[in-house]
Amino acid sequence: MEHPTVDGAAFHAAAPAAGPLVVVHPDAESLAWAAAALFVEEARRAVETRGCFTVALSGGSSPERMYQLLARPPFSGQVSWAKVHVFWSDERCVDVHDPRSNESMARKNLLDHVPIAPGQIHPMRCRAGAGANGPRDASSSADDYEHLLRSFLGATRDVGGAWPSRGERGKRERLDFVLLGVGTDGHTASLFPGSDALRETERWVTPVIAGDGPGSDGPVGAGPDDRGGAGRGLWRISLTASFINKAASVLFLASGRAKAAVVGEVLEGPIDPERLPAQLVRPQSGTVVWYLDDDSAALLAGRSSE
Ligand code: 6PG
């Protein structure tokens, strides 16, 4: 399958029905530069048309270099940070100072270094521990974040009790830009193979527990994709695929030879989202692009390279 190349402008010209756009960069560093440039372009476009830019950051290690690049010139000076609101695609239920925290990684590599007001950073805070109250606490944490999203994105009644018009609600019930990674098991955000969360169509945010393989939620053990062993038995909260698919733009980042097999399966293999949850990400009217490098694209039949 031929994968067209894309730049910032073409990114929006792509017909969603065309499926994912795939851009192959020579290496992880050029992938990170291109991803930072796309973030700048998406932010410029959103601020120009709507006065603000809402973005959900991904965890994992793939976006770290992109965040570091955005935190310094030339990119840092090209973003209207006063108009940016930061959310997360998913979060592990750990203390914010825990090295496994996705919020901690984003603050360390980006948010602590740019002029963005604390009130514009909306972390996913999850109180669930491993004890008996874990399910209830994880679910209420997910509900709290969903309420935050709905309130912020204007999908709730206005002060007069009236709902925004349907057209207006539709436009505002979505994020401008969602960043995602992909695990070697095919998960994205915290949507793991066989997880009940894959079938969630109403909630925007769902609790998930890292469990023992199919039928329960989460990776078996702390796979290579889990920074600091965020595997078995750890509660997480995650945006659902149905909410991610409302986004205007979705960017997957995957670099390195370890991701070649899963990238090939997700993009060119049979459609099997129970086994490969990343295949669930097909925005209804938005666009999805995969930024790969030569190593992670090594098994793709149709390739373009920048
Ligand atoms: C998380 C991430 C997760 C990540 C993938 C890829 O909280 O772990 O949201 O979905 O994006 O596991 O991780 P790497 O980028 O470290 O390979």
PDB file of C-alpha atoms and ligand atoms in Angstrom:
ATOM      1  CA  MET A   1       0.000   0.000   0.000  1.00  0.00           C
ATOM      2  CA  GLU A   2       1.487   3.362  -1.024  1.00  0.00           C
ATOM      3  CA  HIS A   3       1.761   5.831   1.848  1.00  0.00           C
ATOM      4  CA  PRO A   4       1.689   9.456   0.682  1.00  0.00           C
ATOM      5  CA  THR A   5       4.064  11.877   2.338  1.00  0.00           C
ATOM      6  CA  VAL A   6       2.548  14.829   4.156  1.00  0.00           C
ATOM      7  CA  ASP A   7       3.593  18.227   5.379  1.00  0.00           C
ATOM      8  CA  GLY A   8       1.700  20.485   7.776  1.00  0.00           C
ATOM      9  CA  ALA A   9      -0.628  21.916   5.127  1.00  0.00           C
ATOM     10  CA  ALA A  10      -1.280  18.613   3.350  1.00  0.00           C
ATOM     11  CA  PHE A  11      -1.958  17.052   6.704  1.00  0.00           C
ATOM     12  CA  HIS A  12      -5.340  18.802   6.743  1.00  0.00           C
ATOM     13  CA  ALA A  13      -5.994  18.337   3.072  1.00  0.00           C
ATOM     14  CA  ALA A  14      -5.947  14.572   3.506  1.00  0.00           C
ATOM     15  CA  ALA A  15      -9.352  12.936   3.176  1.00  0.00           C
ATOM     16  CA  PRO A  16     -10.025  11.029   6.415  1.00  0.00           C
ATOM     17  CA  ALA A  17     -11.408   8.184   4.317  1.00  0.00           C
ATOM     18  CA  ALA A  18      -7.910   7.864   2.919  1.00  0.00           C
ATOM     19  CA  GLY A  19      -6.941   6.294   6.252  1.00  0.00           C
ATOM     20  CA  PRO A  20      -3.719   6.965   8.081  1.00  0.00           C
ATOM     21  CA  LEU A  21      -1.056   9.072   6.433  1.00  0.00           C
ATOM     22  CA  VAL A  22       2.419   7.690   6.973  1.00  0.00           C
ATOM     23  CA  VAL A  23       5.603   9.737   6.846  1.00  0.00           C
ATOM     24  CA  VAL A  24       8.954   7.991   7.175  1.00  0.00           C
ATOM     25  CA  HIS A  25      11.859  10.050   8.480  1.00  0.00           C
ATOM     26  CA  PRO A  26      15.496   8.894   8.288  1.00  0.00           C
ATOM     27  CA  ASP A  27      15.961   8.554  12.057  1.00  0.00           C
ATOM     28  CA  ALA A  28      14.492   9.296  15.491  1.00  0.00           C
ATOM     29  CA  GLU A  29      16.032  12.779  15.650  1.00  0.00           C
ATOM     30  CA  SER A  30      14.535  13.923  12.337  1.00  0.00           C
ATOM     31  CA  LEU A  31      11.242  12.352  13.386  1.00  0.00           C
ATOM     32  CA  ALA A  32      11.280  14.409  16.595  1.00  0.00           C
ATOM     33  CA  TRP A  33      12.071  17.618  14.671  1.00  0.00           C
ATOM     34  CA  ALA A  34       9.237  16.956  12.237  1.00  0.00           C
ATOM     35  CA  ALA A  35       6.829  16.195  15.075  1.00  0.00           C
ATOM     36  CA  ALA A  36       7.763  19.423  16.858  1.00  0.00           C
ATOM     37  CA  ALA A  37       7.250  21.334  13.599  1.00  0.00           C
ATOM     38  CA  LEU A  38       3.826  19.730  13.147  1.00  0.00           C
ATOM     39  CA  PHE A  39       2.864  20.654  16.730  1.00  0.00           C
ATOM     40  CA  VAL A  40       3.800  24.276  15.942  1.00  0.00           C
ATOM     41  CA  GLU A  41       1.762  24.195  12.727  1.00  0.00           C
ATOM     42  CA  GLU A  42      -1.274  22.636  14.433  1.00  0.00           C
ATOM     43  CA  ALA A  43      -1.081  25.177  17.258  1.00  0.00           C
ATOM     44  CA  ARG A  44      -0.795  28.087  14.804  1.00  0.00           C
ATOM     45  CA  ARG A  45      -3.781  26.847  12.823  1.00  0.00           C
ATOM     46  CA  ALA A  46      -5.979  26.284  15.907  1.00  0.00           C
ATOM     47  CA  VAL A  47      -5.117  29.635  17.501  1.00  0.00           C
ATOM     48  CA  GLU A  48      -5.723  31.408  14.189  1.00  0.00           C
ATOM     49  CA  THR A  49      -9.150  29.849  13.670  1.00  0.00           C
ATOM     50  CA  ARG A  50     -10.420  29.370  17.262  1.00  0.00           C
ATOM     51  CA  GLY A  51      -8.244  31.422  19.532  1.00  0.00           C
ATOM     52  CA  CYS A  52      -6.857  28.456  21.443  1.00  0.00           C
ATOM     53  CA  PHE A  53      -5.114  25.103  20.969  1.00  0.00           C
ATOM     54  CA  THR A  54      -6.118  22.024  22.941  1.00  0.00           C
ATOM     55  CA  VAL A  55      -3.619  19.175  22.891  1.00  0.00           C
ATOM     56  CA  ALA A  56      -3.438  15.792  24.637  1.00  0.00           C
ATOM     57  CA  LEU A  57       0.135  14.708  25.321  1.00  0.00           C
ATOM     58  CA  SER A  58       1.227  11.100  25.172  1.00  0.00           C
ATOM     59  CA  GLY A  59       3.315   9.288  27.719  1.00  0.00           C
ATOM     60  CA  GLY A  60       6.005   6.723  27.045  1.00  0.00           C
ATOM     61  CA  SER A  61       9.485   7.532  25.765  1.00  0.00           C
ATOM     62  CA  SER A  62       8.707   8.255  22.086  1.00  0.00           C
ATOM     63  CA  PRO A  63       7.652  11.906  22.521  1.00  0.00           C
ATOM     64  CA  GLU A  64      10.419  12.874  24.948  1.00  0.00           C
ATOM     65  CA  ARG A  65      12.784  14.314  22.305  1.00  0.00           C
ATOM     66  CA  MET A  66       9.897  16.128  20.596  1.00  0.00           C
ATOM     67  CA  TYR A  67       8.992  17.726  23.947  1.00  0.00           C
ATOM     68  CA  GLN A  68      12.630  18.750  24.523  1.00  0.00           C
ATOM     69  CA  LEU A  69      12.733  20.395  21.077  1.00  0.00           C
ATOM     70  CA  LEU A  70       9.469  22.273  21.699  1.00  0.00           C
ATOM     71  CA  ALA A  71      10.921  23.572  24.962  1.00  0.00           C
ATOM     72  CA  ARG A  72      13.695  25.547  23.270  1.00  0.00           C
ATOM     73  CA  PRO A  73      14.302  27.756  20.226  1.00  0.00           C
ATOM     74  CA  PRO A  74      13.433  27.713  17.403  1.00  0.00           C
ATOM     75  CA  PHE A  75      10.184  25.921  18.275  1.00  0.00           C
ATOM     76  CA  SER A  76       9.471  27.385  21.707  1.00  0.00           C
ATOM     77  CA  GLY A  77       9.219  30.882  20.254  1.00  0.00           C
ATOM     78  CA  GLN A  78       6.817  29.776  17.521  1.00  0.00           C
ATOM     79  CA  VAL A  79       3.981  28.656  19.832  1.00  0.00           C
ATOM     80  CA  SER A  80       1.477  31.061  21.427  1.00  0.00           C
ATOM     81  CA  TRP A  81       1.769  29.263  24.782  1.00  0.00           C
ATOM     82  CA  ALA A  82      -0.748  31.668  26.348  1.00  0.00           C
ATOM     83  CA  LYS A  83      -3.376  30.079  24.074  1.00  0.00           C
ATOM     84  CA  VAL A  84      -2.400  26.430  24.643  1.00  0.00           C
ATOM     85  CA  HIS A  85      -4.311  24.065  26.946  1.00  0.00           C
ATOM     86  CA  VAL A  86      -2.560  20.804  27.739  1.00  0.00           C
ATOM     87  CA  PHE A  87      -4.338  17.552  28.537  1.00  0.00           C
ATOM     88  CA  TRP A  88      -3.096  13.954  28.542  1.00  0.00           C
ATOM     89  CA  SER A  89      -4.003  10.893  26.455  1.00  0.00           C
ATOM     90  CA  ASP A  90      -3.525   8.659  29.475  1.00  0.00           C
ATOM     91  CA  GLU A  91      -1.879   8.506  32.881  1.00  0.00           C
ATOM     92  CA  ARG A  92      -0.638   5.931  35.284  1.00  0.00           C
ATOM     93  CA  CYS A  93      -2.199   6.071  38.780  1.00  0.00           C
ATOM     94  CA  VAL A  94       1.017   7.044  40.534  1.00  0.00           C
ATOM     95  CA  ASP A  95       2.224  10.090  42.405  1.00  0.00           C
ATOM     96  CA  VAL A  96       3.067  13.018  40.136  1.00  0.00           C
ATOM     97  CA  HIS A  97       6.719  12.745  41.279  1.00  0.00           C
ATOM     98  CA  ASP A  98       6.872   9.047  40.385  1.00  0.00           C
ATOM     99  CA  PRO A  99       9.165   8.474  37.333  1.00  0.00           C
ATOM    100  CA  ARG A 100       6.327   6.442  35.788  1.00  0.00           C
ATOM    101  CA  SER A 101       4.080   9.517  35.705  1.00  0.00           C
ATOM    102  CA  ASN A 102       3.360  10.812  32.191  1.00  0.00           C
ATOM    103  CA  GLU A 103       2.696  14.254  33.674  1.00  0.00           C
ATOM    104  CA  SER A 104       6.125  14.235  35.317  1.00  0.00           C
ATOM    105  CA  MET A 105       7.828  13.365  32.017  1.00  0.00           C
ATOM    106  CA  ALA A 106       6.004  16.147  30.140  1.00  0.00           C
ATOM    107  CA  ARG A 107       6.773  18.742  32.831  1.00  0.00           C
ATOM    108  CA  LYS A 108      10.434  17.772  32.973  1.00  0.00           C
ATOM    109  CA  ASN A 109      10.929  17.839  29.176  1.00  0.00           C
ATOM    110  CA  LEU A 110       8.545  20.625  28.132  1.00  0.00           C
ATOM    111  CA  LEU A 111       6.065  22.320  30.450  1.00  0.00           C
ATOM    112  CA  ASP A 112       8.564  23.521  33.049  1.00  0.00           C
ATOM    113  CA  HIS A 113      10.473  25.354  30.289  1.00  0.00           C
ATOM    114  CA  VAL A 114       7.772  27.276  28.389  1.00  0.00           C
ATOM    115  CA  PRO A 115       5.625  30.276  29.411  1.00  0.00           C
ATOM    116  CA  ILE A 116       2.363  28.386  29.961  1.00  0.00           C
ATOM    117  CA  ALA A 117       0.217  29.299  32.952  1.00  0.00           C
ATOM    118  CA  PRO A 118      -0.470  26.513  35.500  1.00  0.00           C
ATOM    119  CA  GLY A 119      -4.218  26.908  34.867  1.00  0.00           C
ATOM    120  CA  GLN A 120      -3.674  25.865  31.258  1.00  0.00           C
ATOM    121  CA  ILE A 121      -2.172  22.525  32.259  1.00  0.00           C
ATOM    122  CA  HIS A 122      -4.841  19.921  33.031  1.00  0.00           C
ATOM    123  CA  PRO A 123      -3.177  16.789  34.427  1.00  0.00           C
ATOM    124  CA  MET A 124      -4.948  13.469  34.806  1.00  0.00           C
ATOM    125  CA  ARG A 125      -4.794  12.835  38.553  1.00  0.00           C
ATOM    126  CA  CYS A 126      -5.708   9.304  39.579  1.00  0.00           C
ATOM    127  CA  ARG A 127      -6.157   8.248  43.199  1.00  0.00           C
ATOM    128  CA  ALA A 128      -6.481   4.529  42.622  1.00  0.00           C
ATOM    129  CA  GLY A 129      -4.151   2.224  44.488  1.00  0.00           C
ATOM    130  CA  ALA A 130      -3.844  -1.550  44.295  1.00  0.00           C
ATOM    131  CA  GLY A 131      -6.285  -2.108  47.160  1.00  0.00           C
ATOM    132  CA  ALA A 132      -9.947  -3.073  47.191  1.00  0.00           C
ATOM    133  CA  ASN A 133     -10.992   0.523  46.503  1.00  0.00           C
ATOM    134  CA  GLY A 134      -8.895   0.606  43.313  1.00  0.00           C
ATOM    135  CA  PRO A 135     -11.769   0.084  40.857  1.00  0.00           C
ATOM    136  CA  ARG A 136     -14.010   2.690  42.514  1.00  0.00           C
ATOM    137  CA  ASP A 137     -11.204   5.238  42.832  1.00  0.00           C
ATOM    138  CA  ALA A 138      -9.988   4.707  39.258  1.00  0.00           C
ATOM    139  CA  SER A 139     -13.490   5.073  37.914  1.00  0.00           C
ATOM    140  CA  SER A 140     -14.160   8.270  39.858  1.00  0.00           C
ATOM    141  CA  SER A 141     -10.793   9.669  38.738  1.00  0.00           C
ATOM    142  CA  ALA A 142     -11.773   8.929  35.136  1.00  0.00           C
ATOM    143  CA  ASP A 143     -15.169  10.597  35.694  1.00  0.00           C
ATOM    144  CA  ASP A 144     -13.497  13.663  37.199  1.00  0.00           C
ATOM    145  CA  TYR A 145     -11.259  14.053  34.156  1.00  0.00           C
ATOM    146  CA  GLU A 146     -14.182  13.542  31.798  1.00  0.00           C
ATOM    147  CA  HIS A 147     -16.104  16.286  33.609  1.00  0.00           C
ATOM    148  CA  LEU A 148     -13.077  18.556  33.284  1.00  0.00           C
ATOM    149  CA  LEU A 149     -12.876  17.864  29.535  1.00  0.00           C
ATOM    150  CA  ARG A 150     -16.600  18.340  28.978  1.00  0.00           C
ATOM    151  CA  SER A 151     -16.656  21.556  30.975  1.00  0.00           C
ATOM    152  CA  PHE A 152     -13.598  22.946  29.233  1.00  0.00           C
ATOM    153  CA  LEU A 153     -14.602  21.901  25.717  1.00  0.00           C
ATOM    154  CA  GLY A 154     -17.984  23.501  26.242  1.00  0.00           C
ATOM    155  CA  ALA A 155     -20.000  20.352  25.922  1.00  0.00           C
ATOM    156  CA  THR A 156     -21.938  21.102  29.072  1.00  0.00           C
ATOM    157  CA  ARG A 157     -24.944  23.379  29.637  1.00  0.00           C
ATOM    158  CA  ASP A 158     -24.071  27.041  29.683  1.00  0.00           C
ATOM    159  CA  VAL A 159     -24.773  29.185  32.710  1.00  0.00           C
ATOM    160  CA  GLY A 160     -28.344  29.759  31.550  1.00  0.00           C
ATOM    161  CA  GLY A 161     -28.913  26.000  31.520  1.00  0.00           C
ATOM    162  CA  ALA A 162     -29.145  25.889  27.742  1.00  0.00           C
ATOM    163  CA  TRP A 163     -27.104  23.405  25.774  1.00  0.00           C
ATOM    164  CA  PRO A 164     -24.802  24.904  23.159  1.00  0.00           C
ATOM    165  CA  SER A 165     -26.270  24.448  19.659  1.00  0.00           C
ATOM    166  CA  ARG A 166     -25.665  20.977  18.220  1.00  0.00           C
ATOM    167  CA  GLY A 167     -23.312  22.341  15.590  1.00  0.00           C
ATOM    168  CA  GLU A 168     -21.422  24.338  18.191  1.00  0.00           C
ATOM    169  CA  ARG A 169     -21.262  21.364  20.593  1.00  0.00           C
ATOM    170  CA  GLY A 170     -20.004  19.075  17.848  1.00  0.00           C
ATOM    171  CA  LYS A 171     -17.156  21.432  17.066  1.00  0.00           C
ATOM    172  CA  ARG A 172     -16.219  21.874  20.686  1.00  0.00           C
ATOM    173  CA  GLU A 173     -16.531  18.256  21.881  1.00  0.00           C
ATOM    174  CA  ARG A 174     -13.109  17.453  20.586  1.00  0.00           C
ATOM    175  CA  LEU A 175      -9.443  18.165  21.071  1.00  0.00           C
ATOM    176  CA  ASP A 176      -7.429  19.865  18.378  1.00  0.00           C
ATOM    177  CA  PHE A 177      -4.443  17.535  18.551  1.00  0.00           C
ATOM    178  CA  VAL A 178      -3.893  14.139  20.206  1.00  0.00           C
ATOM    179  CA  LEU A 179      -0.428  12.654  20.496  1.00  0.00           C
ATOM    180  CA  LEU A 180      -0.166   8.873  20.755  1.00  0.00           C
ATOM    181  CA  GLY A 181       2.468   6.174  20.844  1.00  0.00           C
ATOM    182  CA  VAL A 182       2.084   2.492  20.119  1.00  0.00           C
ATOM    183  CA  GLY A 183       3.272  -0.359  22.282  1.00  0.00           C
ATOM    184  CA  THR A 184       4.875  -3.489  20.833  1.00  0.00           C
ATOM    185  CA  ASP A 185       1.656  -5.280  21.869  1.00  0.00           C
ATOM    186  CA  GLY A 186      -0.424  -2.881  19.728  1.00  0.00           C
ATOM    187  CA  HIS A 187      -1.785  -0.766  22.578  1.00  0.00           C
ATOM    188  CA  THR A 188      -2.113   2.974  22.373  1.00  0.00           C
ATOM    189  CA  ALA A 189      -2.754   5.377  25.246  1.00  0.00           C
ATOM    190  CA  SER A 190      -3.776   2.837  27.892  1.00  0.00           C
ATOM    191  CA  LEU A 191      -6.037   0.878  25.562  1.00  0.00           C
ATOM    192  CA  PHE A 192      -4.575  -2.605  25.826  1.00  0.00           C
ATOM    193  CA  PRO A 193      -5.380  -5.744  23.801  1.00  0.00           C
ATOM    194  CA  GLY A 194      -8.481  -7.556  25.066  1.00  0.00           C
ATOM    195  CA  SER A 195      -9.390  -4.689  27.381  1.00  0.00           C
ATOM    196  CA  ASP A 196     -13.032  -3.932  28.157  1.00  0.00           C
ATOM    197  CA  ALA A 197     -12.090  -0.264  27.590  1.00  0.00           C
ATOM    198  CA  LEU A 198     -11.811  -0.953  23.841  1.00  0.00           C
ATOM    199  CA  ARG A 199     -15.578  -1.273  23.607  1.00  0.00           C
ATOM    200  CA  GLU A 200     -16.393   1.900  25.545  1.00  0.00           C
ATOM    201  CA  THR A 201     -18.434   4.171  23.312  1.00  0.00           C
ATOM    202  CA  GLU A 202     -20.072   6.590  25.772  1.00  0.00           C
ATOM    203  CA  ARG A 203     -17.322   7.645  28.175  1.00  0.00           C
ATOM    204  CA  TRP A 204     -14.578   9.984  27.051  1.00  0.00           C
ATOM    205  CA  VAL A 205     -12.229   8.770  29.811  1.00  0.00           C
ATOM    206  CA  THR A 206     -12.058   5.261  31.216  1.00  0.00           C
ATOM    207  CA  PRO A 207     -10.256   3.431  34.034  1.00  0.00           C
ATOM    208  CA  VAL A 208      -7.955   0.603  32.984  1.00  0.00           C
ATOM    209  CA  ILE A 209      -5.889  -1.873  34.968  1.00  0.00           C
ATOM    210  CA  ALA A 210      -2.704  -3.496  33.730  1.00  0.00           C
ATOM    211  CA  GLY A 211      -3.596  -7.163  34.064  1.00  0.00           C
ATOM    212  CA  ASP A 212      -2.773 -10.628  32.801  1.00  0.00           C
ATOM    213  CA  GLY A 213      -3.352 -10.536  29.059  1.00  0.00           C
ATOM    214  CA  PRO A 214      -6.588 -10.986  27.103  1.00  0.00           C
ATOM    215  CA  GLY A 215      -9.872 -10.481  28.870  1.00  0.00           C
ATOM    216  CA  SER A 216      -8.460  -8.191  31.480  1.00  0.00           C
ATOM    217  CA  ASP A 217      -6.945  -4.797  30.909  1.00  0.00           C
ATOM    218  CA  GLY A 218      -3.365  -4.016  30.326  1.00  0.00           C
ATOM    219  CA  PRO A 219      -0.044  -5.492  29.391  1.00  0.00           C
ATOM    220  CA  VAL A 220       1.201  -8.712  30.923  1.00  0.00           C
ATOM    221  CA  GLY A 221       3.959  -7.506  33.198  1.00  0.00           C
ATOM    222  CA  ALA A 222       5.969  -4.424  32.601  1.00  0.00           C
ATOM    223  CA  GLY A 223       6.695  -4.723  28.900  1.00  0.00           C
ATOM    224  CA  PRO A 224       9.442  -2.770  27.156  1.00  0.00           C
ATOM    225  CA  ASP A 225       6.909  -0.064  26.443  1.00  0.00           C
ATOM    226  CA  ASP A 226       6.283   0.647  30.085  1.00  0.00           C
ATOM    227  CA  ARG A 227       8.681   3.253  31.405  1.00  0.00           C
ATOM    228  CA  GLY A 228       9.703   2.203  34.909  1.00  0.00           C
ATOM    229  CA  GLY A 229       7.650  -0.936  35.075  1.00  0.00           C
ATOM    230  CA  ALA A 230       4.158   0.483  34.838  1.00  0.00           C
ATOM    231  CA  GLY A 231       2.776  -2.961  34.156  1.00  0.00           C
ATOM    232  CA  ARG A 232       0.788  -5.601  35.997  1.00  0.00           C
ATOM    233  CA  GLY A 233      -1.792  -4.468  38.528  1.00  0.00           C
ATOM    234  CA  LEU A 234      -1.278  -0.745  38.040  1.00  0.00           C
ATOM    235  CA  TRP A 235      -4.419   1.326  37.524  1.00  0.00           C
ATOM    236  CA  ARG A 236      -4.421   3.863  34.722  1.00  0.00           C
ATOM    237  CA  ILE A 237      -6.935   6.248  33.210  1.00  0.00           C
ATOM    238  CA  SER A 238      -7.120   6.752  29.461  1.00  0.00           C
ATOM    239  CA  LEU A 239      -8.966   8.674  26.800  1.00  0.00           C
ATOM    240  CA  THR A 240     -11.271   6.232  25.039  1.00  0.00           C
ATOM    241  CA  ALA A 241     -10.907   5.435  21.347  1.00  0.00           C
ATOM    242  CA  SER A 242     -14.302   6.981  20.679  1.00  0.00           C
ATOM    243  CA  PHE A 243     -13.201  10.289  22.232  1.00  0.00           C
ATOM    244  CA  ILE A 244      -9.788  10.207  20.541  1.00  0.00           C
ATOM    245  CA  ASN A 245     -11.648   9.732  17.240  1.00  0.00           C
ATOM    246  CA  LYS A 246     -13.417  13.055  17.741  1.00  0.00           C
ATOM    247  CA  ALA A 247     -10.062  14.866  17.523  1.00  0.00           C
ATOM    248  CA  ALA A 248      -9.229  17.202  14.659  1.00  0.00           C
ATOM    249  CA  SER A 249      -5.748  15.663  14.310  1.00  0.00           C
ATOM    250  CA  VAL A 250      -4.015  12.595  15.737  1.00  0.00           C
ATOM    251  CA  LEU A 251      -0.265  12.055  15.541  1.00  0.00           C
ATOM    252  CA  PHE A 252       1.284   8.644  16.243  1.00  0.00           C
ATOM    253  CA  LEU A 253       5.020   8.562  16.953  1.00  0.00           C
ATOM    254  CA  ALA A 254       6.906   5.285  16.584  1.00  0.00           C
ATOM    255  CA  SER A 255      10.645   4.945  16.142  1.00  0.00           C
ATOM    256  CA  GLY A 256      13.159   2.143  16.352  1.00  0.00           C
ATOM    257  CA  ARG A 257      13.408  -1.395  15.054  1.00  0.00           C
ATOM    258  CA  ALA A 258      11.503  -2.774  18.058  1.00  0.00           C
ATOM    259  CA  LYS A 259       8.334  -1.150  16.695  1.00  0.00           C
ATOM    260  CA  ALA A 260       8.713  -2.390  13.071  1.00  0.00           C
ATOM    261  CA  ALA A 261       6.602  -5.519  13.569  1.00  0.00           C
ATOM    262  CA  VAL A 262       3.693  -3.818  15.337  1.00  0.00           C
ATOM    263  CA  VAL A 263       3.756  -0.873  12.908  1.00  0.00           C
ATOM    264  CA  GLY A 264       3.540  -3.292   9.992  1.00  0.00           C
ATOM    265  CA  GLU A 265       0.673  -5.184  11.633  1.00  0.00           C
ATOM    266  CA  VAL A 266      -1.305  -2.103  12.628  1.00  0.00           C
ATOM    267  CA  LEU A 267      -0.931  -0.307   9.300  1.00  0.00           C
ATOM    268  CA  GLU A 268      -0.871  -3.160   6.807  1.00  0.00           C
ATOM    269  CA  GLY A 269      -2.117  -6.270   8.621  1.00  0.00           C
ATOM    270  CA  PRO A 270      -5.672  -7.557   8.994  1.00  0.00           C
ATOM    271  CA  ILE A 271      -8.011  -5.307  10.942  1.00  0.00           C
ATOM    272  CA  ASP A 272      -8.170  -6.802  14.430  1.00  0.00           C
ATOM    273  CA  PRO A 273      -8.573  -3.996  16.991  1.00  0.00           C
ATOM    274  CA  GLU A 274      -9.142  -6.386  19.906  1.00  0.00           C
ATOM    275  CA  ARG A 275      -5.585  -7.575  19.352  1.00  0.00           C
ATOM    276  CA  LEU A 276      -4.239  -4.251  17.966  1.00  0.00           C
ATOM    277  CA  PRO A 277      -6.084  -1.413  19.715  1.00  0.00           C
ATOM    278  CA  ALA A 278      -4.086   1.235  17.806  1.00  0.00           C
ATOM    279  CA  GLN A 279      -6.241   0.252  14.811  1.00  0.00           C
ATOM    280  CA  LEU A 280      -9.264   1.737  16.635  1.00  0.00           C
ATOM    281  CA  VAL A 281      -7.886   5.237  16.002  1.00  0.00           C
ATOM    282  CA  ARG A 282      -9.707   6.365  12.863  1.00  0.00           C
ATOM    283  CA  PRO A 283     -10.919   9.937  13.515  1.00  0.00           C
ATOM    284  CA  GLN A 284     -14.461  10.514  12.276  1.00  0.00           C
ATOM    285  CA  SER A 285     -13.714  13.797  10.538  1.00  0.00           C
ATOM    286  CA  GLY A 286     -10.156  14.440  11.634  1.00  0.00           C
ATOM    287  CA  THR A 287      -6.875  13.193  10.273  1.00  0.00           C
ATOM    288  CA  VAL A 288      -4.372  10.699  11.603  1.00  0.00           C
ATOM    289  CA  VAL A 289      -0.726  10.609  10.653  1.00  0.00           C
ATOM    290  CA  TRP A 290       2.023   8.207  11.650  1.00  0.00           C
ATOM    291  CA  TYR A 291       5.523   9.612  11.980  1.00  0.00           C
ATOM    292  CA  LEU A 292       7.970   6.728  11.673  1.00  0.00           C
ATOM    293  CA  ASP A 293      11.686   6.424  11.117  1.00  0.00           C
ATOM    294  CA  ASP A 294      13.477   4.066   8.734  1.00  0.00           C
ATOM    295  CA  ASP A 295      13.788   1.456  11.492  1.00  0.00           C
ATOM    296  CA  SER A 296      10.171   1.398  12.619  1.00  0.00           C
ATOM    297  CA  ALA A 297       8.990   1.499   8.973  1.00  0.00           C
ATOM    298  CA  ALA A 298      11.352  -1.310   7.940  1.00  0.00           C
ATOM    299  CA  LEU A 299       8.557  -3.874   7.398  1.00  0.00           C
ATOM    300  CA  LEU A 300       6.097  -1.616   5.597  1.00  0.00           C
ATOM    301  CA  ALA A 301       5.384  -2.576   1.997  1.00  0.00           C
ATOM    302  CA  GLY A 302       4.545   0.957   0.784  1.00  0.00           C
ATOM    303  CA  ARG A 303       6.893   3.625   2.069  1.00  0.00           C
ATOM    304  CA  SER A 304       7.699   7.267   1.433  1.00  0.00           C
ATOM    305  CA  SER A 305      10.637   8.916   3.106  1.00  0.00           C
ATOM    306  CA  GLU A 306      11.468  12.516   3.884  1.00  0.00           C
TER     307      GLU A 306
HETATM  308  C1  6PG B   1       1.961   5.107  28.383  1.00  0.00           C
HETATM  309  C2  6PG B   1       1.704   5.584  26.969  1.00  0.00           C
HETATM  310  C3  6PG B   1       1.720   4.418  26.046  1.00  0.00           C
HETATM  311  C4  6PG B   1       2.940   4.596  25.162  1.00  0.00           C
HETATM  312  C5  6PG B   1       3.294   3.318  24.458  1.00  0.00           C
HETATM  313  C6  6PG B   1       4.621   3.473  23.711  1.00  0.00           C
HETATM  314  O1  6PG B   1       1.401   5.681  29.312  1.00  0.00           O
HETATM  315  O2  6PG B   1       2.780   4.210  28.514  1.00  0.00           O
HETATM  316  O3  6PG B   1       0.672   6.382  26.816  1.00  0.00           O
HETATM  317  O4  6PG B   1       0.574   4.264  25.261  1.00  0.00           O
HETATM  318  O5  6PG B   1       2.658   5.616  24.190  1.00  0.00           O
HETATM  319  O6  6PG B   1       3.423   2.316  25.447  1.00  0.00           O
HETATM  320  O7  6PG B   1       5.629   3.728  24.662  1.00  0.00           O
HETATM  321  P1  6PG B   1       7.111   4.119  24.191  1.00  0.00           P
HETATM  322  O8  6PG B   1       6.981   5.449  23.515  1.00  0.00           O
HETATM  323  O9  6PG B   1       7.904   4.207  25.467  1.00  0.00           O
HETATM  324  O10 6PG B   1       7.589   3.038  23.255  1.00  0.00           O
END
